Amino acid sequence: MKIAVDAMGGDYAPKEVVEGIELARDAYPDVEFQLFGQTDQIKKYLKNDDHIQIMQADEVIEMGDEPVKAVRTKKQSSIVLAATAVKEGTADAFFSAGNTGAILAAGLFIVGRIKGIDRPGLTTTLPVIAEKDQDKFVMIDVG
């Protein structure tokens, strides 16, 4: 599996994103990661590039940007390029901690919908206070 990642999205990006991807890579050695973002910024924090490919993105969609306008005008942004990788089949999945509206807009306008699905869902992982073998679960919000 190959996962496209918006390395420039979220608080403290790209540092926290790169550190998280390195942890995920170590936990899931069969997964390949494509980090979309500003190469020089990503390389500052990347300790080991095994199974990690850096994909240059010259633009960043900021948290305060109007989502649809940003997706339509910032064609070289990390969110748009990562979503395009999924559409073109060079990645199997995409995730970002960036501008939620822009992520949804990129999903709808670039990747497209699955037949029969009207709205995208948002997921999050939450901790569980229960079974010893289960410490978290994934919740989806479909509006």
Coordinates of C-alpha atoms in Angstrom, one line a residue:
M1 CA 0.0 0.0 0.0
K2 CA 1.2 3.5 -0.8
I3 CA -0.2 6.5 1.2
A4 CA 0.0 10.1 0.1
V5 CA 0.5 12.5 3.0
D6 CA 0.1 16.3 3.2
A7 CA 3.3 17.0 5.2
M8 CA 2.5 20.7 5.5
G9 CA -0.9 20.4 7.1
G10 CA -1.7 20.7 10.8
D11 CA -0.1 22.3 13.9
Y12 CA 3.7 22.1 13.9
A13 CA 4.0 20.8 10.4
P14 CA 6.1 19.4 8.9
K15 CA 8.0 18.3 12.0
E16 CA 5.2 16.5 13.7
V17 CA 3.9 14.9 10.5
V18 CA 7.4 13.6 9.6
E19 CA 7.9 12.2 13.1
G20 CA 4.5 10.5 12.9
I21 CA 5.2 9.0 9.5
E22 CA 8.5 7.6 10.6
L23 CA 6.7 5.9 13.5
A24 CA 4.1 4.6 11.2
R25 CA 6.7 3.4 8.7
D26 CA 8.5 1.5 11.5
A27 CA 5.2 -0.1 12.7
Y28 CA 4.0 -1.0 9.2
P29 CA 7.1 -2.0 7.1
D30 CA 5.0 -3.0 4.0
V31 CA 3.5 0.5 3.6
E32 CA 5.2 3.1 1.4
F33 CA 4.7 6.8 2.1
Q34 CA 4.7 9.8 -0.2
L35 CA 5.3 13.1 1.7
F36 CA 3.9 16.0 -0.2
G37 CA 5.4 19.4 0.8
Q38 CA 8.4 21.7 0.8
T39 CA 11.3 19.3 0.4
D40 CA 13.8 21.5 2.3
Q41 CA 11.5 21.7 5.3
I42 CA 10.7 18.0 5.3
K43 CA 14.4 17.0 5.0
K44 CA 15.2 19.0 8.2
Y45 CA 13.2 16.5 10.2
L46 CA 13.4 13.2 8.3
K47 CA 15.9 10.9 10.0
N48 CA 15.5 7.9 7.7
D49 CA 13.9 7.9 4.3
D50 CA 13.4 4.1 4.0
H51 CA 9.9 3.6 2.4
I52 CA 9.4 7.4 2.3
Q53 CA 9.4 9.5 -0.9
I54 CA 9.4 13.3 -0.7
M55 CA 7.2 14.9 -3.4
Q56 CA 7.8 18.6 -3.8
A57 CA 4.8 20.9 -3.4
D58 CA 5.5 24.6 -3.9
E59 CA 2.3 25.8 -2.3
V60 CA 0.5 25.3 1.1
I61 CA -3.2 25.7 1.8
E62 CA -3.3 27.5 5.1
M63 CA -5.9 27.0 7.8
G64 CA -7.5 30.4 7.1
D65 CA -7.8 29.9 3.3
E66 CA -11.3 29.6 1.8
P67 CA -11.4 25.8 1.0
V68 CA -12.9 25.6 -2.4
K69 CA -11.0 28.7 -3.7
A70 CA -7.7 27.3 -2.3
V71 CA -8.2 23.9 -4.0
R72 CA -9.0 25.6 -7.3
T73 CA -6.2 28.2 -7.2
K74 CA -3.3 26.4 -5.4
K75 CA -2.8 23.6 -7.9
Q76 CA 0.7 23.0 -6.6
S77 CA -0.3 22.7 -2.9
S78 CA 0.5 19.6 -0.8
I79 CA -3.2 18.8 -0.4
V80 CA -4.0 19.1 -4.1
L81 CA -1.0 17.1 -5.2
A82 CA -1.6 14.3 -2.7
A83 CA -5.2 14.0 -3.7
T84 CA -4.1 14.0 -7.3
A85 CA -1.8 11.1 -6.6
V86 CA -4.8 9.0 -5.4
K87 CA -6.9 10.0 -8.5
E88 CA -4.0 9.0 -10.8
G89 CA -3.4 5.7 -9.0
T90 CA 0.1 6.5 -7.8
A91 CA -1.2 6.3 -4.2
D92 CA -3.9 4.2 -2.6
A93 CA -4.9 6.6 0.1
F94 CA -4.4 10.2 1.3
F95 CA -4.5 11.9 4.6
S96 CA -3.9 15.4 6.0
A97 CA -4.1 17.2 9.3
G98 CA -4.6 20.5 7.4
N99 CA -7.6 22.6 6.4
T100 CA -10.5 20.3 6.8
G101 CA -12.7 22.1 4.2
A102 CA -9.9 22.0 1.7
I103 CA -9.3 18.3 2.3
L104 CA -13.0 17.6 1.7
A105 CA -13.0 19.8 -1.4
A106 CA -10.0 18.0 -2.8
G107 CA -11.6 14.7 -2.1
L108 CA -14.8 15.7 -3.9
F109 CA -13.3 17.7 -6.8
I110 CA -10.1 15.7 -7.5
V111 CA -10.6 12.1 -6.2
G112 CA -14.3 12.0 -6.7
R113 CA -17.0 10.0 -5.0
I114 CA -17.7 6.3 -4.8
K115 CA -20.9 5.5 -6.6
G116 CA -23.9 5.8 -4.2
I117 CA -22.0 7.9 -1.7
D118 CA -23.4 11.5 -1.4
R119 CA -21.2 13.0 1.3
P120 CA -17.7 12.4 2.5
G121 CA -17.1 11.2 6.0
L122 CA -14.5 12.4 8.5
T123 CA -12.7 9.9 10.7
T124 CA -10.8 10.2 13.9
T125 CA -9.1 7.7 16.2
L126 CA -10.3 7.8 19.8
P127 CA -8.9 6.0 22.9
V128 CA -10.8 3.2 24.6
I129 CA -11.0 2.4 28.3
A130 CA -11.9 -1.3 28.0
E131 CA -10.3 -4.4 26.5
K132 CA -6.6 -4.9 27.0
D133 CA -6.1 -5.9 23.3
Q134 CA -8.0 -2.8 22.1
D135 CA -6.7 0.6 23.0
K136 CA -8.5 2.7 20.3
F137 CA -11.2 2.7 17.7
V138 CA -12.0 4.7 14.6
M139 CA -15.1 6.8 14.5
I140 CA -16.6 8.3 11.3
D141 CA -18.8 11.4 11.2
V142 CA -21.0 11.4 8.1
G143 CA -22.9 14.6 9.1

